[in-house]
Tab-separated table of C-alpha atoms in Angstrom:
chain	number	residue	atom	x	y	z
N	1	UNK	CA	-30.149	38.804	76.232
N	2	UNK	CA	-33.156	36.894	74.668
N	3	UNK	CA	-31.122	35.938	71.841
N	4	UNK	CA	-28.294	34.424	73.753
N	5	UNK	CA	-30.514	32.553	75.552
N	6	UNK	CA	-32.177	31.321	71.936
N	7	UNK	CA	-29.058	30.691	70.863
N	8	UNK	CA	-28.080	28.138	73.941
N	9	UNK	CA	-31.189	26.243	73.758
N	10	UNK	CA	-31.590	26.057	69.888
N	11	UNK	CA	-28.539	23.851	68.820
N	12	UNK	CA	-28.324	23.235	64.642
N	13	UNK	CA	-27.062	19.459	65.582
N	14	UNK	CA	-30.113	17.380	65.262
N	15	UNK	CA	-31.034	18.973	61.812
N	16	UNK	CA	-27.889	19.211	60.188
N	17	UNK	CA	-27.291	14.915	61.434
N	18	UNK	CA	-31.044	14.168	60.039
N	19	UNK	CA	-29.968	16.448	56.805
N	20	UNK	CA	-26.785	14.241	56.398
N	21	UNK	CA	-28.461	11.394	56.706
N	22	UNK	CA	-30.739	12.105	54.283
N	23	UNK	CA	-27.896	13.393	51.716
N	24	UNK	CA	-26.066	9.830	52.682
N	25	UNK	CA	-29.374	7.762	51.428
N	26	UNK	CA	-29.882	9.988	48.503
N	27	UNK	CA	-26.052	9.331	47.597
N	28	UNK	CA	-26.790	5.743	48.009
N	29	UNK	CA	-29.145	5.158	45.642
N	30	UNK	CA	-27.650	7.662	43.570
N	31	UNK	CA	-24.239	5.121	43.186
N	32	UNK	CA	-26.993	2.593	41.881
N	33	UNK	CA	-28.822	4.433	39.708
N	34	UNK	CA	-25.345	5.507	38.181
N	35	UNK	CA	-24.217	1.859	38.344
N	36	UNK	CA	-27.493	0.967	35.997
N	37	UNK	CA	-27.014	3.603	33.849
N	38	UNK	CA	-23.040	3.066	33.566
N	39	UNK	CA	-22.232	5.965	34.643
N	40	UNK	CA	-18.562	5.393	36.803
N	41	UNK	CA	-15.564	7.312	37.372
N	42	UNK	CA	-13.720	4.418	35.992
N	43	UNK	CA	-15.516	4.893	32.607
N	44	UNK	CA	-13.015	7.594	30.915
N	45	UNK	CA	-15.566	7.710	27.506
N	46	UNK	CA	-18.324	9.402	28.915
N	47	UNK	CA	-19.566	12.182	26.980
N	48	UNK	CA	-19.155	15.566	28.759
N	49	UNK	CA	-22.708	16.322	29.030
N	50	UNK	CA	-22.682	12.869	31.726
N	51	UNK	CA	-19.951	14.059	33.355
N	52	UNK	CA	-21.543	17.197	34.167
N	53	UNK	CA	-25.124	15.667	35.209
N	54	UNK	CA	-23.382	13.185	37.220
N	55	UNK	CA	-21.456	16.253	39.234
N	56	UNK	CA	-24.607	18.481	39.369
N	57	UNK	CA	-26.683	15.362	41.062
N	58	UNK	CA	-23.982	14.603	43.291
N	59	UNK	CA	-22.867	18.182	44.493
N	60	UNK	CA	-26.545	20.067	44.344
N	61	UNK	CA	-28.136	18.443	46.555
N	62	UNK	CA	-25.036	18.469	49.348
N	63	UNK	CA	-25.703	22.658	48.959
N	64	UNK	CA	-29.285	22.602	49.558
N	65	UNK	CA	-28.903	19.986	52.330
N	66	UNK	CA	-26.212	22.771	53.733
N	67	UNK	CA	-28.255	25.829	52.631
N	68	UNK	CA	-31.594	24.327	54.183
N	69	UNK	CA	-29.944	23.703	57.594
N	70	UNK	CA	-28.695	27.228	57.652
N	71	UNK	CA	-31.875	28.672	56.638
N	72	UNK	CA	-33.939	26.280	59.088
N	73	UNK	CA	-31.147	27.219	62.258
N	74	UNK	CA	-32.229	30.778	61.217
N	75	UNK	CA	-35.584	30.760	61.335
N	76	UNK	CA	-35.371	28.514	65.206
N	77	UNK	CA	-33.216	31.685	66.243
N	78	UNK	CA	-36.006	34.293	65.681
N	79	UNK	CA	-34.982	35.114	62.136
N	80	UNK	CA	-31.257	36.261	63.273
N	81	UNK	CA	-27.789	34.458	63.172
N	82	UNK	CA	-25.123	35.244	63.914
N	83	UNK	CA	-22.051	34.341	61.048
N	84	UNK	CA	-20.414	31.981	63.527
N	85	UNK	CA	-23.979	30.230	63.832
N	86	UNK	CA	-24.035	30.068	60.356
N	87	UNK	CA	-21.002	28.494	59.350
N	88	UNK	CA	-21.075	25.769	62.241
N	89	UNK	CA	-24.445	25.040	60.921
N	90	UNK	CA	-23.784	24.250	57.514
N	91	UNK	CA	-20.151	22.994	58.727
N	92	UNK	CA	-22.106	20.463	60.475
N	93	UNK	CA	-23.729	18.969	57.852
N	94	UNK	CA	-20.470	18.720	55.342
N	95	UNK	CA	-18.843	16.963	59.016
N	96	UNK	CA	-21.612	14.758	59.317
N	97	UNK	CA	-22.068	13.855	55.546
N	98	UNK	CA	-18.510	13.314	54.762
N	99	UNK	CA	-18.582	10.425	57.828
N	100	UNK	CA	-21.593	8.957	56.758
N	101	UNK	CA	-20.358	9.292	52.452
N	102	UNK	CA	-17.305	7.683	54.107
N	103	UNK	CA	-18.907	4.594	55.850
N	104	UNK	CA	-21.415	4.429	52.298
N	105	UNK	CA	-18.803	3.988	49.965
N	106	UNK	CA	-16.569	1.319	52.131
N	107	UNK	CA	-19.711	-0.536	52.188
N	108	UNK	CA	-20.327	-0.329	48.512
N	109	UNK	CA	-16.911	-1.257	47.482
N	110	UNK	CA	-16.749	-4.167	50.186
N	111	UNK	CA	-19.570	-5.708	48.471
N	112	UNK	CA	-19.612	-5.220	45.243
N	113	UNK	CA	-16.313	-6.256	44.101
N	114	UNK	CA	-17.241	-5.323	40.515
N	115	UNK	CA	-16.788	-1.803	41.202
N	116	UNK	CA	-13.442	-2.523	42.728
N	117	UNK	CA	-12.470	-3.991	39.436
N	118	UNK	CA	-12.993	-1.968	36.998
N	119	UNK	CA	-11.663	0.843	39.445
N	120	UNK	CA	-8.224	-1.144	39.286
N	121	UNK	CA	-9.028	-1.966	35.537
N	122	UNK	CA	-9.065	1.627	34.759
N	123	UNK	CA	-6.083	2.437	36.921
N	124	UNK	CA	-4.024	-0.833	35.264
N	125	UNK	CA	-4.993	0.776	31.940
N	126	UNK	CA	-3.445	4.708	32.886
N	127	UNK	CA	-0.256	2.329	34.031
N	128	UNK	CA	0.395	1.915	30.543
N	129	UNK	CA	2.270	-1.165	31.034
N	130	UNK	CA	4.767	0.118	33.956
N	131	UNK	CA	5.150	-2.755	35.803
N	132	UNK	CA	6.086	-0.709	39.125
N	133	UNK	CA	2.676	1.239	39.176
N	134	UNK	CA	0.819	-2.100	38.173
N	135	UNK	CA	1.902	-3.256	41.291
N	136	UNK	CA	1.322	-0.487	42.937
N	137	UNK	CA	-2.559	-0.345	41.978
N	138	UNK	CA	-2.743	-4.238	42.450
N	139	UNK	CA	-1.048	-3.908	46.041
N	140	UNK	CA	-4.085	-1.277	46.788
N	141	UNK	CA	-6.863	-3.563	45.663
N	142	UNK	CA	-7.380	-4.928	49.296
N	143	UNK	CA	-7.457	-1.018	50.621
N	144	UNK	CA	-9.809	0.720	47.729
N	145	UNK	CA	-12.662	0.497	49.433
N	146	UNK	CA	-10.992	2.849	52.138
N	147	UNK	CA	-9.095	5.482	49.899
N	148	UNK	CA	-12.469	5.593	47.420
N	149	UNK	CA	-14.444	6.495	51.043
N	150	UNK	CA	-11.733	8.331	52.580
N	151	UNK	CA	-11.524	10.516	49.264
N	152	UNK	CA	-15.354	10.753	49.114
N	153	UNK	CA	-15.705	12.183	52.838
N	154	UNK	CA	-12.395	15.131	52.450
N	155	UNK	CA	-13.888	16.416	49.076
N	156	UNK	CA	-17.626	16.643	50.544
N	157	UNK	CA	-16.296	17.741	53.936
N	158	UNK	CA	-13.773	20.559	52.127
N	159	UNK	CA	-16.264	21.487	49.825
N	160	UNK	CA	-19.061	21.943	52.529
N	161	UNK	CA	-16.650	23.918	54.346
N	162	UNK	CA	-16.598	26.605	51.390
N	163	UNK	CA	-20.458	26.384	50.587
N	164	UNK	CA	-21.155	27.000	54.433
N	165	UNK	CA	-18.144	29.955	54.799
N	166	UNK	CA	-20.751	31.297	52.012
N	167	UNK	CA	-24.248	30.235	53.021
N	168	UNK	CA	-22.945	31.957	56.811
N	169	UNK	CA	-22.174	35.397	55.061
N	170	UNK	CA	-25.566	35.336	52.709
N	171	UNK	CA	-27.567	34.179	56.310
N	172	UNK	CA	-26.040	36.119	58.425
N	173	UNK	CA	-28.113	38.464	60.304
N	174	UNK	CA	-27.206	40.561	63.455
N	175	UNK	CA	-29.601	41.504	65.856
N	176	UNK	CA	-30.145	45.103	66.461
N	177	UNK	CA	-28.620	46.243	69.343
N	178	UNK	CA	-31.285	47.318	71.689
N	179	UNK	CA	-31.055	49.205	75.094
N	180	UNK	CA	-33.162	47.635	77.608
């Protein structure tokens, strides 16, 4: 009965928006610092030692901001949690995160137009010359800004859905059933 009651007070929202938010900024200034160090998805000659650094900085922290909400909504429950507790903690953050990655990378491809072009440069250069998917990618240029963000916010959001399916079943932990 006590930890029903725990569990309809102590709500994982708060932390898993304030752990989003801090994944957001941290993705922010990541774009930059791969901006100054060239570092872009447009770039197809990076070495395959960049392309993994650049994953594990941008997918690491999004599991410990998922595993730290988890572990934080377990200890506020007495140290028990329940898998459905779990997974809608660590849910919450990939929700919140993908909205926030979302509104990030609009804004970074709204103003700096750079990015945008050599994100169509790249694309025009895969066309090989095919005039219909030219036009395709230069009929998109207004819109990139929207599929790069949309993109950005289904991967993190399906990908936190699988980290927290997993951080719920290593958290998990019943309470005893005890006869008052």
């Amino acid at each position: 009965m006590h930890q029903n009651l725990i569990e309809l007070e102590k709500k994982p929202n708060k932390l898993a928006f304030q752990a989003a938010i801090a994944f957001a900024l941290y993705f922010f200034v990541l774009i930059f610092v791969f901006k100054f160090l060239n570092i872009s998805p447009a770039n197809t000659h990076l070495s395959t030692a960049s392309k993994v650094v650049s994953q594990l900085l941008s997918y690491v922290p999004f599991f410990l901001a998922i595993v730290y909400v988890q572990a934080n909504h377990k200890k506020e429950l007495g140290d028990y949690m329940t898998f459905n507790r779990g997974f809608s903690a660590g849910f919450k953050v990939a929700a919140y995160a993908g909205l926030l990655l979302f509104l990030v990378q609009v804004i970074y491809y709204f103003v700096d137009k750079s990015a945008t072009d050599e994100l169509l440069a790249a694309a025009i250069e895969q066309a090989d010359g095919d005039e219909q998917r030219v036009k395709g990618v230069e009929m998109m240029r207004p819109y990139m800004g929207l599929f790069v963000g949309f993109g950005t916010a289904m991967t993190y959001t399906i990908i936190g859905l699988v980290a927290s399916l997993i951080g719920a079943a290593v958290f998990k932990k019943e309470r005893p059933f005890d006869v008052d």
